[in-house]
Amino acid sequence: MRRIVSVWLPRWPVLRFLTAQGPSGDIAPDRPFVLTIEASGGPRIAATNPAAEKLGLFAGQGLSDARAKAGGLLQARLLEADKDAQALRRLALWATRYAPAVSPWGSENGGDGFFLDITGAAHLFGGEDALLEDLITRLGKFHLSARCAIAGTPGAAWALSHHGAALPLSLAEGREKEALSPLPIRALRLGPETHEALHRLGFKRIGMLIDAPRAAFAARFEKELLIRLDQAFGLRPEALHYIAPPPVYHAQRSFLDPIFTQEIVVATARKLVARLVPALERDGVGIRALRLGLYRVDGEMRQLDLGLAAPTRDPAYIARLITLKLDGQTRGLEAGFGFDCVSLSVTAAETIHSEQGDLASSGDHQEDAQNHARLLDALRQRLGADSVRQLKPVESHIPERAEILVKADSVKAAWPTADADRSRPTLLLPQAERADVIALIPDGPPRQFRWRGKFHSVAAAQGPERIAPEWWRSSVFAPTRDYYCLENDAGQRFWLYREGLYGRETDAPRWFVHGFFA
């Protein structure tokens, strides 16, 4: 059974503007105040405060007419739609303290509220009525007056929050038709053209549309009318665009007294992970990515995202990573007046496989993989995910194409490939550099070479390893390469190649230094 909360914030743009300007702003809240938008024929009112409404000013009215009506008392500013949307998104993030599935309203819903999917979460707050009471009380502390309703569909919840008489309201399942029938047709979120056409035909209440023949509506009106009706009554699904994908695993804890220190935050996160372990074990998965939500008393919310190189269910290990992440934050914990709620959501989970191999090597392999994953995790939390990279093998025989640099987000990218038994240098130059070589025969190994102005005598040579060009990638001719591993008298080891087959591809092969061995 789906349960959706509709949270409507009447006069949201005005409240957001007045809150942003603070008590020292030039707008007097007790005087008539409107926000305007540019329109054909001049600016028009987009939002009003209560003082302006008492004078008979309304949304859609021309600003010049409003000034004539209100005289010199009227205060007007341009509507800041982008800032309103950003502030609404921050408020929606704060509302994830009740449930992780929150959807801020777009322009089709008015842009002045959000949906909250509390399916299966209301019992954590003592039931739906207690949840609504807590939500409205907390919003009131932010000087926001909210109209809230709970129903089985977003459409029904929206209609009741805007036009319901007794709010807050928690509508029982299956009573949508009974509750919506007396509401005006604008409660269906119809476009202005459809709304005006229905009004001219005498349809003023939703109940007048419910039992009317659908064929006549389908022939005369756009699909919008029947879609909105079906969505309101649960006959057609309505997809909500959540601020973040709802996690499969989620846990949170609220505090009567706010917490301030990093140690308590980390300890709480560890307990929340431990609370999720039974469900993770049941499903045979581990945490690959998580989001820690810290809800401040003043309404601000801070999110901490962690990605892991390998799945894990170890609360102590995850707590250490959170500590490293917080230690690396330049601005610190930013607790402000304290956090009164901490949540932990698993945003990505991955199956934990039980690897089995031969007795001699399987244990060492698993231990190496675990150590590698933990090193990657520690570096990423300390330095940042974008600052840690690793080489990933790709399908190519050409050394400079055989690996690419990628973000180090998984241990899988670093495991050896089928070419791992071939001798490859620890350091590969970005571009091979020319070298002058002396060899006993044109197609033999070097005996001496000069590179970067310095002579090297070859004490030992291994090779050649012949690498043919990848003709299927390009029609342009590329010479064959013969690679040698060379060690000089000082014990330094170089990786050189001869470009071109002597007597077949060229009469004067060129030599290049391509890398170094440890």
Short mmCIF file of C-alpha atoms in Angstrom, two decimals:
data_model
loop_
_atom_site.label_atom_id
_atom_site.label_comp_id
_atom_site.label_asym_id
_atom_site.label_seq_id
_atom_site.Cartn_x
_atom_site.Cartn_y
_atom_site.Cartn_z
CA MET A 1 0.00 0.00 0.00
CA ARG A 2 1.56 3.25 -1.17
CA ARG A 3 1.37 6.25 1.16
CA ILE A 4 2.26 9.70 -0.16
CA VAL A 5 2.51 12.93 1.81
CA SER A 6 1.80 16.15 -0.08
CA VAL A 7 3.49 19.13 1.58
CA TRP A 8 2.24 22.44 0.18
CA LEU A 9 3.94 25.67 1.21
CA PRO A 10 1.55 28.53 0.36
CA ARG A 11 3.32 31.74 -0.71
CA TRP A 12 6.61 29.83 -0.95
CA PRO A 13 8.41 32.38 -3.23
CA VAL A 14 7.48 35.25 -0.88
CA LEU A 15 8.52 33.33 2.24
CA ARG A 16 11.80 32.31 0.61
CA PHE A 17 12.54 35.90 -0.45
CA LEU A 18 11.80 37.37 2.98
CA THR A 19 13.84 34.67 4.72
CA ALA A 20 16.80 35.28 2.41
CA GLN A 21 16.82 39.04 2.99
CA GLY A 22 16.81 38.62 6.78
CA PRO A 23 15.54 41.09 9.39
CA SER A 24 17.72 43.91 8.04
CA GLY A 25 16.26 43.79 4.51
CA ASP A 26 14.51 46.69 2.83
CA ILE A 27 11.17 44.83 2.47
CA ALA A 28 8.73 45.33 5.35
CA PRO A 29 6.81 42.01 5.78
CA ASP A 30 3.74 43.74 7.25
CA ARG A 31 3.27 45.96 4.19
CA PRO A 32 1.80 44.82 0.84
CA PHE A 33 4.51 42.94 -1.07
CA VAL A 34 4.39 41.16 -4.43
CA LEU A 35 6.80 39.25 -6.65
CA THR A 36 6.47 39.85 -10.37
CA ILE A 37 7.39 38.25 -13.68
CA GLU A 38 7.88 39.85 -17.08
CA ALA A 39 4.96 39.27 -19.43
CA SER A 40 3.45 40.68 -22.58
CA GLY A 41 1.83 43.97 -21.70
CA GLY A 42 4.16 44.59 -18.77
CA PRO A 43 5.06 42.96 -15.45
CA ARG A 44 2.45 40.78 -13.77
CA ILE A 45 2.11 39.55 -10.20
CA ALA A 46 3.38 36.02 -9.56
CA ALA A 47 3.04 35.83 -5.74
CA THR A 48 1.64 37.97 -2.93
CA ASN A 49 1.93 38.24 0.83
CA PRO A 50 -1.15 38.36 3.13
CA ALA A 51 -1.10 42.17 3.31
CA ALA A 52 -1.31 42.40 -0.49
CA GLU A 53 -4.13 39.87 -0.60
CA LYS A 54 -6.16 41.96 1.85
CA LEU A 55 -6.04 44.79 -0.68
CA GLY A 56 -7.47 42.50 -3.35
CA LEU A 57 -4.22 41.90 -5.24
CA PHE A 58 -3.86 38.48 -6.89
CA ALA A 59 -1.50 36.41 -9.03
CA GLY A 60 -1.79 37.26 -12.73
CA GLN A 61 -2.80 40.87 -12.12
CA GLY A 62 -0.86 43.57 -13.93
CA LEU A 63 1.62 45.43 -11.74
CA SER A 64 0.39 48.83 -12.93
CA ASP A 65 -3.17 47.98 -11.88
CA ALA A 66 -1.89 46.73 -8.52
CA ARG A 67 0.03 49.98 -7.91
CA ALA A 68 -3.05 52.01 -8.72
CA LYS A 69 -5.05 49.97 -6.23
CA ALA A 70 -2.48 49.89 -3.42
CA GLY A 71 -1.03 53.34 -3.86
CA GLY A 72 2.47 54.02 -2.60
CA LEU A 73 2.35 51.20 -0.05
CA LEU A 74 3.06 48.43 -2.55
CA GLN A 75 6.53 46.83 -2.51
CA ALA A 76 7.51 44.81 -5.61
CA ARG A 77 10.49 42.68 -6.60
CA LEU A 78 11.24 40.32 -9.47
CA LEU A 79 10.52 36.63 -8.91
CA GLU A 80 13.74 34.61 -8.55
CA ALA A 81 12.58 31.24 -9.85
CA ASP A 82 16.04 29.62 -9.82
CA LYS A 83 16.69 30.57 -6.20
CA ASP A 84 13.20 29.37 -5.23
CA ALA A 85 13.89 25.96 -6.84
CA GLN A 86 17.29 25.68 -5.15
CA ALA A 87 15.84 26.50 -1.74
CA LEU A 88 13.01 23.99 -2.29
CA ARG A 89 15.58 21.32 -3.14
CA ARG A 90 17.45 22.02 0.11
CA LEU A 91 14.20 21.75 2.02
CA ALA A 92 13.42 18.46 0.26
CA LEU A 93 16.83 17.13 1.30
CA TRP A 94 16.01 18.08 4.87
CA ALA A 95 12.72 16.16 4.57
CA THR A 96 14.61 12.92 3.86
CA ARG A 97 14.83 12.63 7.65
CA TYR A 98 11.31 11.17 7.43
CA ALA A 99 11.85 8.93 4.38
CA PRO A 100 14.55 8.83 1.70
CA ALA A 101 12.07 9.17 -1.19
CA VAL A 102 11.32 12.89 -1.58
CA SER A 103 10.22 14.58 -4.81
CA PRO A 104 10.32 18.42 -5.05
CA TRP A 105 7.49 19.84 -7.13
CA GLY A 106 8.12 21.15 -10.60
CA SER A 107 6.09 23.83 -12.35
CA GLU A 108 3.34 21.31 -13.21
CA ASN A 109 2.60 20.96 -9.49
CA GLY A 110 3.13 24.61 -8.61
CA GLY A 111 6.81 24.53 -7.63
CA ASP A 112 5.90 25.30 -4.03
CA GLY A 113 6.07 21.99 -2.16
CA PHE A 114 7.16 18.37 -2.36
CA PHE A 115 5.92 14.79 -2.20
CA LEU A 116 7.20 12.46 0.51
CA ASP A 117 6.80 8.70 0.01
CA ILE A 118 6.44 7.31 3.54
CA THR A 119 5.40 3.81 2.52
CA GLY A 120 6.51 1.51 5.33
CA ALA A 121 8.12 4.36 7.31
CA ALA A 122 5.29 5.97 9.29
CA HIS A 123 5.57 3.51 12.19
CA LEU A 124 9.05 4.86 12.93
CA PHE A 125 7.43 8.13 14.02
CA GLY A 126 4.45 6.68 15.86
CA GLY A 127 2.06 6.54 12.92
CA GLU A 128 0.97 8.84 10.11
CA ASP A 129 -0.76 11.41 12.32
CA ALA A 130 2.30 11.73 14.56
CA LEU A 131 4.54 12.07 11.51
CA LEU A 132 2.41 14.89 10.10
CA GLU A 133 2.39 16.66 13.45
CA ASP A 134 6.17 16.45 13.75
CA LEU A 135 6.67 17.60 10.14
CA ILE A 136 4.39 20.62 10.49
CA THR A 137 5.91 21.57 13.84
CA ARG A 138 9.46 21.49 12.49
CA LEU A 139 8.50 23.48 9.39
CA GLY A 140 6.82 26.03 11.66
CA LYS A 141 10.14 26.54 13.45
CA PHE A 142 11.54 27.59 10.06
CA HIS A 143 8.65 30.11 9.77
CA LEU A 144 7.00 28.00 7.06
CA SER A 145 3.26 27.39 7.16
CA ALA A 146 2.52 24.02 5.53
CA ARG A 147 -0.68 22.30 4.43
CA CYS A 148 -0.15 18.52 4.50
CA ALA A 149 -2.23 15.51 3.51
CA ILE A 150 -1.54 11.79 3.16
CA ALA A 151 -3.23 9.62 0.55
CA GLY A 152 -2.59 6.54 -1.55
CA THR A 153 -1.69 8.52 -4.70
CA PRO A 154 0.26 11.74 -5.35
CA GLY A 155 -2.73 13.24 -7.15
CA ALA A 156 -5.14 12.66 -4.27
CA ALA A 157 -2.63 13.91 -1.69
CA TRP A 158 -1.96 17.08 -3.76
CA ALA A 159 -5.68 17.77 -4.16
CA LEU A 160 -6.39 17.37 -0.45
CA SER A 161 -3.43 19.50 0.67
CA HIS A 162 -4.59 22.34 -1.58
CA HIS A 163 -8.36 22.12 -1.20
CA GLY A 164 -9.08 19.87 1.78
CA ALA A 165 -11.05 21.41 4.62
CA ALA A 166 -9.70 19.62 7.71
CA LEU A 167 -5.92 19.54 7.59
CA PRO A 168 -3.60 17.86 8.33
CA LEU A 169 -5.37 14.80 6.94
CA SER A 170 -4.45 11.13 6.62
CA LEU A 171 -6.85 9.58 4.12
CA ALA A 172 -7.59 5.89 4.52
CA GLU A 173 -6.91 3.59 1.58
CA GLY A 174 -9.74 3.30 -0.95
CA ARG A 175 -11.52 6.52 0.07
CA GLU A 176 -10.10 8.71 -2.71
CA LYS A 177 -13.39 9.06 -4.62
CA GLU A 178 -15.33 9.97 -1.50
CA ALA A 179 -12.76 12.55 -0.43
CA LEU A 180 -12.15 14.13 -3.85
CA SER A 181 -15.72 14.31 -5.13
CA PRO A 182 -16.59 17.63 -3.41
CA LEU A 183 -13.31 19.32 -4.39
CA PRO A 184 -13.14 21.81 -7.30
CA ILE A 185 -11.86 20.54 -10.64
CA ARG A 186 -8.69 22.66 -10.34
CA ALA A 187 -7.63 20.15 -7.67
CA LEU A 188 -6.81 17.76 -10.56
CA ARG A 189 -3.81 19.89 -11.63
CA LEU A 190 -5.29 20.58 -15.07
CA GLY A 191 -3.95 23.10 -17.56
CA PRO A 192 -5.74 26.48 -17.80
CA GLU A 193 -7.34 25.67 -21.17
CA THR A 194 -8.83 22.39 -19.95
CA HIS A 195 -9.95 23.98 -16.69
CA GLU A 196 -11.72 26.86 -18.48
CA ALA A 197 -13.41 24.52 -20.95
CA LEU A 198 -14.79 22.33 -18.18
CA HIS A 199 -15.96 25.37 -16.24
CA ARG A 200 -17.86 26.70 -19.26
CA LEU A 201 -19.59 23.32 -19.61
CA GLY A 202 -20.75 23.49 -16.01
CA PHE A 203 -18.30 21.01 -14.46
CA LYS A 204 -17.25 22.56 -11.18
CA ARG A 205 -16.61 19.58 -8.89
CA ILE A 206 -14.55 16.45 -9.39
CA GLY A 207 -17.57 14.32 -8.46
CA MET A 208 -19.33 15.56 -11.60
CA LEU A 209 -16.58 14.01 -13.74
CA ILE A 210 -16.29 10.62 -12.04
CA ASP A 211 -19.42 8.96 -13.39
CA ALA A 212 -19.68 10.92 -16.65
CA PRO A 213 -19.10 8.97 -19.92
CA ARG A 214 -15.36 8.83 -20.60
CA ALA A 215 -15.79 8.63 -24.37
CA ALA A 216 -17.18 12.17 -24.52
CA PHE A 217 -14.23 13.52 -22.53
CA ALA A 218 -11.73 11.62 -24.68
CA ALA A 219 -13.25 13.05 -27.85
CA ARG A 220 -13.44 16.67 -26.67
CA PHE A 221 -10.48 17.15 -24.36
CA GLU A 222 -6.79 16.41 -24.39
CA LYS A 223 -5.52 13.20 -22.76
CA GLU A 224 -4.53 15.29 -19.73
CA LEU A 225 -8.04 15.19 -18.22
CA LEU A 226 -8.46 11.40 -18.15
CA ILE A 227 -4.81 10.89 -17.14
CA ARG A 228 -5.15 13.20 -14.13
CA LEU A 229 -8.43 11.55 -13.10
CA ASP A 230 -6.92 8.06 -13.30
CA GLN A 231 -3.77 9.15 -11.45
CA ALA A 232 -5.78 10.67 -8.62
CA PHE A 233 -7.77 7.46 -8.11
CA GLY A 234 -4.85 5.06 -8.54
CA LEU A 235 -6.00 3.68 -11.89
CA ARG A 236 -2.86 4.91 -13.64
CA PRO A 237 0.60 5.10 -12.04
CA GLU A 238 2.26 8.49 -11.54
CA ALA A 239 6.05 8.44 -11.51
CA LEU A 240 7.73 10.79 -9.05
CA HIS A 241 11.15 12.28 -9.71
CA TYR A 242 12.92 11.74 -6.43
CA ILE A 243 15.71 14.00 -5.31
CA ALA A 244 17.84 10.84 -5.00
CA PRO A 245 17.10 7.21 -5.92
CA PRO A 246 15.40 5.53 -2.94
CA PRO A 247 17.88 3.15 -1.29
CA VAL A 248 17.12 -0.52 -0.73
CA TYR A 249 18.73 -0.43 2.73
CA HIS A 250 18.20 2.53 5.02
CA ALA A 251 18.53 3.23 8.74
CA GLN A 252 18.41 6.36 10.84
CA ARG A 253 18.45 7.59 14.41
CA SER A 254 16.98 10.71 15.99
CA PHE A 255 18.27 12.46 19.13
CA LEU A 256 16.37 14.34 21.80
CA ASP A 257 19.48 16.43 22.46
CA PRO A 258 21.58 17.50 19.44
CA ILE A 259 25.01 15.94 18.93
CA PHE A 260 28.07 17.97 17.98
CA THR A 261 31.25 15.89 17.90
CA GLN A 262 32.75 13.79 15.14
CA GLU A 263 33.24 10.87 17.51
CA ILE A 264 29.51 10.61 18.25
CA VAL A 265 28.64 10.95 14.55
CA VAL A 266 31.02 8.14 13.62
CA ALA A 267 29.81 5.93 16.47
CA THR A 268 26.21 6.48 15.37
CA ALA A 269 27.08 5.61 11.77
CA ARG A 270 28.74 2.41 12.95
CA LYS A 271 25.59 1.39 14.85
CA LEU A 272 23.42 2.15 11.81
CA VAL A 273 25.60 -0.09 9.62
CA ALA A 274 25.39 -2.83 12.23
CA ARG A 275 21.60 -2.49 12.15
CA LEU A 276 21.64 -3.15 8.38
CA VAL A 277 23.98 -6.16 8.53
CA PRO A 278 21.23 -8.81 9.03
CA ALA A 279 19.38 -7.62 5.92
CA LEU A 280 22.62 -7.49 3.92
CA GLU A 281 23.55 -11.02 5.00
CA ARG A 282 20.07 -12.27 4.17
CA ASP A 283 20.42 -10.96 0.61
CA GLY A 284 24.06 -12.02 0.26
CA VAL A 285 25.27 -8.52 -0.57
CA GLY A 286 27.69 -5.96 0.80
CA ILE A 287 27.91 -2.17 0.74
CA ARG A 288 29.64 -0.64 -2.28
CA ALA A 289 28.43 2.94 -1.78
CA LEU A 290 26.61 4.72 1.01
CA ARG A 291 25.31 8.16 1.91
CA LEU A 292 25.47 9.52 5.45
CA GLY A 293 22.90 12.23 6.13
CA LEU A 294 23.44 14.69 8.98
CA TYR A 295 20.40 16.83 9.82
CA ARG A 296 21.08 20.04 11.67
CA VAL A 297 18.67 21.63 14.11
CA ASP A 298 18.46 24.79 11.98
CA GLY A 299 17.18 22.86 8.94
CA GLU A 300 20.44 22.53 7.06
CA MET A 301 21.47 19.09 5.94
CA ARG A 302 24.88 17.70 5.14
CA GLN A 303 25.49 14.63 3.00
CA LEU A 304 28.60 12.48 3.04
CA ASP A 305 29.01 10.04 0.13
CA LEU A 306 31.39 7.09 0.36
CA GLY A 307 32.34 4.67 -2.38
CA LEU A 308 34.11 1.40 -1.61
CA ALA A 309 36.48 -0.56 -3.84
CA ALA A 310 34.91 -3.88 -2.80
CA PRO A 311 31.64 -4.79 -1.06
CA THR A 312 31.75 -5.11 2.72
CA ARG A 313 29.50 -5.62 5.73
CA ASP A 314 32.06 -4.60 8.35
CA PRO A 315 30.71 -1.73 10.53
CA ALA A 316 34.12 -1.01 12.08
CA TYR A 317 35.78 -0.73 8.68
CA ILE A 318 33.11 1.64 7.35
CA ALA A 319 33.41 3.73 10.53
CA ARG A 320 37.15 4.11 9.89
CA LEU A 321 36.47 5.30 6.34
CA ILE A 322 33.94 7.85 7.59
CA THR A 323 36.55 9.11 10.05
CA LEU A 324 39.09 9.50 7.23
CA LYS A 325 36.50 11.29 5.10
CA LEU A 326 35.64 13.74 7.88
CA ASP A 327 39.31 14.30 8.73
CA GLY A 328 39.92 15.33 5.13
CA GLN A 329 37.13 17.92 5.08
CA THR A 330 38.54 21.43 4.98
CA ARG A 331 35.46 22.95 6.62
CA GLY A 332 35.22 20.38 9.38
CA LEU A 333 32.01 18.83 10.63
CA GLU A 334 30.00 22.10 10.45
CA ALA A 335 27.68 20.99 13.23
CA GLY A 336 26.30 24.49 13.85
CA PHE A 337 23.67 24.16 16.57
CA GLY A 338 24.04 20.38 16.41
CA PHE A 339 22.54 17.41 14.59
CA ASP A 340 19.27 15.96 15.78
CA CYS A 341 19.08 13.14 13.23
CA VAL A 342 21.58 10.89 11.44
CA SER A 343 20.63 8.62 8.53
CA LEU A 344 22.58 6.05 6.53
CA SER A 345 21.47 4.85 3.10
CA VAL A 346 23.09 2.13 1.01
CA THR A 347 23.08 3.65 -2.48
CA ALA A 348 24.85 0.69 -4.12
CA ALA A 349 25.05 -2.93 -3.00
CA GLU A 350 26.93 -5.78 -4.63
CA THR A 351 26.90 -9.53 -4.19
CA ILE A 352 29.69 -10.91 -2.03
CA HIS A 353 30.99 -14.03 -3.75
CA SER A 354 32.68 -16.86 -1.90
CA GLU A 355 35.82 -17.39 -3.93
CA GLN A 356 37.25 -20.92 -4.00
CA GLY A 357 40.59 -21.89 -5.49
CA ASP A 358 43.51 -24.18 -4.86
CA LEU A 359 44.68 -24.44 -1.27
CA ALA A 360 48.09 -22.97 -2.04
CA SER A 361 46.99 -19.72 -3.63
CA SER A 362 43.33 -18.92 -2.89
CA GLY A 363 43.98 -17.54 0.60
CA ASP A 364 46.84 -15.31 -0.56
CA HIS A 365 44.78 -14.04 -3.50
CA GLN A 366 41.83 -13.09 -1.33
CA GLU A 367 44.06 -11.41 1.22
CA ASP A 368 45.82 -9.40 -1.51
CA ALA A 369 42.47 -8.33 -2.96
CA GLN A 370 41.21 -7.24 0.45
CA ASN A 371 44.40 -5.30 1.22
CA HIS A 372 44.27 -3.63 -2.16
CA ALA A 373 40.62 -2.64 -1.67
CA ARG A 374 41.34 -1.20 1.77
CA LEU A 375 44.28 0.81 0.45
CA LEU A 376 42.13 2.26 -2.32
CA ASP A 377 39.35 3.10 0.12
CA ALA A 378 41.72 4.85 2.54
CA LEU A 379 43.37 6.90 -0.21
CA ARG A 380 40.05 7.91 -1.76
CA GLN A 381 38.57 9.09 1.53
CA ARG A 382 41.73 10.98 2.45
CA LEU A 383 42.57 12.52 -0.94
CA GLY A 384 39.22 12.53 -2.70
CA ALA A 385 37.76 10.06 -5.20
CA ASP A 386 39.00 12.00 -8.25
CA SER A 387 42.58 12.15 -6.95
CA VAL A 388 43.21 8.38 -6.90
CA ARG A 389 43.60 6.59 -10.22
CA GLN A 390 44.82 3.26 -11.45
CA LEU A 391 45.71 1.57 -14.72
CA LYS A 392 43.08 -0.57 -16.38
CA PRO A 393 44.08 -3.13 -19.05
CA VAL A 394 42.46 -2.88 -22.47
CA GLU A 395 42.57 -5.15 -25.49
CA SER A 396 45.67 -4.00 -27.36
CA HIS A 397 49.19 -5.35 -27.96
CA ILE A 398 50.67 -1.87 -28.41
CA PRO A 399 52.18 -0.95 -25.01
CA GLU A 400 50.97 2.66 -24.95
CA ARG A 401 47.44 1.49 -25.76
CA ALA A 402 47.37 -1.58 -23.51
CA GLU A 403 46.34 0.36 -20.40
CA ILE A 404 44.28 3.45 -19.66
CA LEU A 405 44.10 5.59 -16.55
CA VAL A 406 40.76 5.37 -14.74
CA LYS A 407 39.31 6.36 -11.39
CA ALA A 408 40.29 3.82 -8.76
CA ASP A 409 36.82 2.74 -7.70
CA SER A 410 37.21 -1.02 -7.90
CA VAL A 411 39.89 -3.65 -7.35
CA LYS A 412 38.72 -5.47 -10.48
CA ALA A 413 40.33 -2.93 -12.80
CA ALA A 414 43.81 -3.79 -11.55
CA TRP A 415 43.83 -7.60 -11.76
CA PRO A 416 46.41 -9.07 -14.19
CA THR A 417 45.41 -10.01 -17.71
CA ALA A 418 46.59 -12.80 -19.94
CA ASP A 419 49.70 -10.74 -20.87
CA ALA A 420 50.85 -10.42 -17.25
CA ASP A 421 53.64 -12.97 -17.75
CA ARG A 422 55.29 -10.77 -20.37
CA SER A 423 58.06 -8.46 -19.24
CA ARG A 424 56.67 -4.95 -18.92
CA PRO A 425 58.40 -1.92 -17.36
CA THR A 426 57.29 -0.35 -14.12
CA LEU A 427 57.34 3.10 -15.72
CA LEU A 428 56.27 3.74 -19.30
CA LEU A 429 57.25 7.07 -20.86
CA PRO A 430 54.32 9.17 -22.15
CA GLN A 431 56.04 9.14 -25.54
CA ALA A 432 58.93 6.95 -26.66
CA GLU A 433 62.19 8.93 -26.95
CA ARG A 434 64.85 8.51 -29.67
CA ALA A 435 68.13 6.82 -28.75
CA ASP A 436 71.39 6.24 -30.66
CA VAL A 437 72.33 2.56 -30.60
CA ILE A 438 75.44 0.56 -31.48
CA ALA A 439 74.78 -3.11 -32.30
CA LEU A 440 77.01 -5.87 -33.70
CA ILE A 441 74.47 -6.63 -36.45
CA PRO A 442 71.56 -4.48 -37.70
CA ASP A 443 68.87 -6.79 -36.31
CA GLY A 444 70.75 -7.76 -33.11
CA PRO A 445 70.54 -6.43 -29.56
CA PRO A 446 72.26 -3.14 -28.61
CA ARG A 447 75.76 -3.17 -27.11
CA GLN A 448 75.80 0.55 -26.32
CA PHE A 449 73.24 3.32 -26.56
CA ARG A 450 73.08 7.03 -25.92
CA TRP A 451 69.93 8.57 -24.52
CA ARG A 452 69.40 12.11 -23.27
CA GLY A 453 73.06 12.85 -23.90
CA LYS A 454 74.41 9.99 -21.73
CA PHE A 455 76.16 6.77 -22.90
CA HIS A 456 75.20 3.39 -21.48
CA SER A 457 77.11 0.16 -21.91
CA VAL A 458 74.87 -2.90 -22.05
CA ALA A 459 75.83 -5.61 -19.57
CA ALA A 460 72.90 -7.92 -20.32
CA ALA A 461 70.12 -8.02 -22.89
CA GLN A 462 66.90 -10.01 -23.15
CA GLY A 463 64.74 -10.18 -26.27
CA PRO A 464 63.52 -9.46 -28.76
CA GLU A 465 59.76 -9.44 -28.18
CA ARG A 466 58.19 -8.65 -31.53
CA ILE A 467 54.99 -6.59 -31.58
CA ALA A 468 53.30 -6.23 -34.95
CA PRO A 469 51.12 -3.22 -35.76
CA GLU A 470 47.35 -3.47 -35.26
CA TRP A 471 46.43 -3.24 -38.94
CA TRP A 472 42.69 -3.52 -38.21
CA ARG A 473 42.67 -0.20 -36.36
CA SER A 474 44.12 1.97 -39.13
CA SER A 475 44.94 1.77 -42.82
CA VAL A 476 48.07 3.88 -42.27
CA PHE A 477 51.30 1.83 -42.34
CA ALA A 478 53.01 1.35 -38.96
CA PRO A 479 56.38 -0.44 -38.63
CA THR A 480 56.96 -3.56 -36.55
CA ARG A 481 58.66 -3.18 -33.18
CA ASP A 482 61.31 -5.44 -31.58
CA TYR A 483 61.52 -4.80 -27.81
CA TYR A 484 64.60 -5.51 -25.65
CA CYS A 485 65.11 -5.42 -21.91
CA LEU A 486 68.60 -3.97 -21.33
CA GLU A 487 70.67 -3.68 -18.17
CA ASN A 488 73.65 -1.29 -18.05
CA ASP A 489 76.84 -1.57 -15.99
CA ALA A 490 75.22 0.34 -13.11
CA GLY A 491 72.36 -2.15 -12.87
CA GLN A 492 69.73 0.16 -14.40
CA ARG A 493 67.23 -1.60 -16.63
CA PHE A 494 65.71 -0.02 -19.73
CA TRP A 495 63.04 -1.04 -22.24
CA LEU A 496 64.06 -0.17 -25.81
CA TYR A 497 62.59 -1.10 -29.16
CA ARG A 498 63.81 -1.11 -32.73
CA GLU A 499 61.29 0.35 -35.14
CA GLY A 500 61.07 -1.40 -38.50
CA LEU A 501 62.30 -4.80 -39.72
CA TYR A 502 65.75 -4.51 -41.28
CA GLY A 503 65.76 -5.28 -44.99
CA ARG A 504 61.97 -5.67 -45.22
CA GLU A 505 60.39 -2.51 -43.79
CA THR A 506 63.42 -0.23 -43.67
CA ASP A 507 67.13 -0.12 -44.33
CA ALA A 508 67.80 2.17 -41.33
CA PRO A 509 65.84 1.04 -38.27
CA ARG A 510 65.35 3.63 -35.52
CA TRP A 511 65.67 2.96 -31.78
CA PHE A 512 63.55 4.33 -28.95
CA VAL A 513 63.57 4.21 -25.16
CA HIS A 514 60.04 3.38 -24.02
CA GLY A 515 60.27 2.64 -20.29
CA PHE A 516 62.21 1.58 -17.19
CA PHE A 517 62.15 -1.42 -14.86
CA ALA A 518 62.41 -1.18 -11.10
#
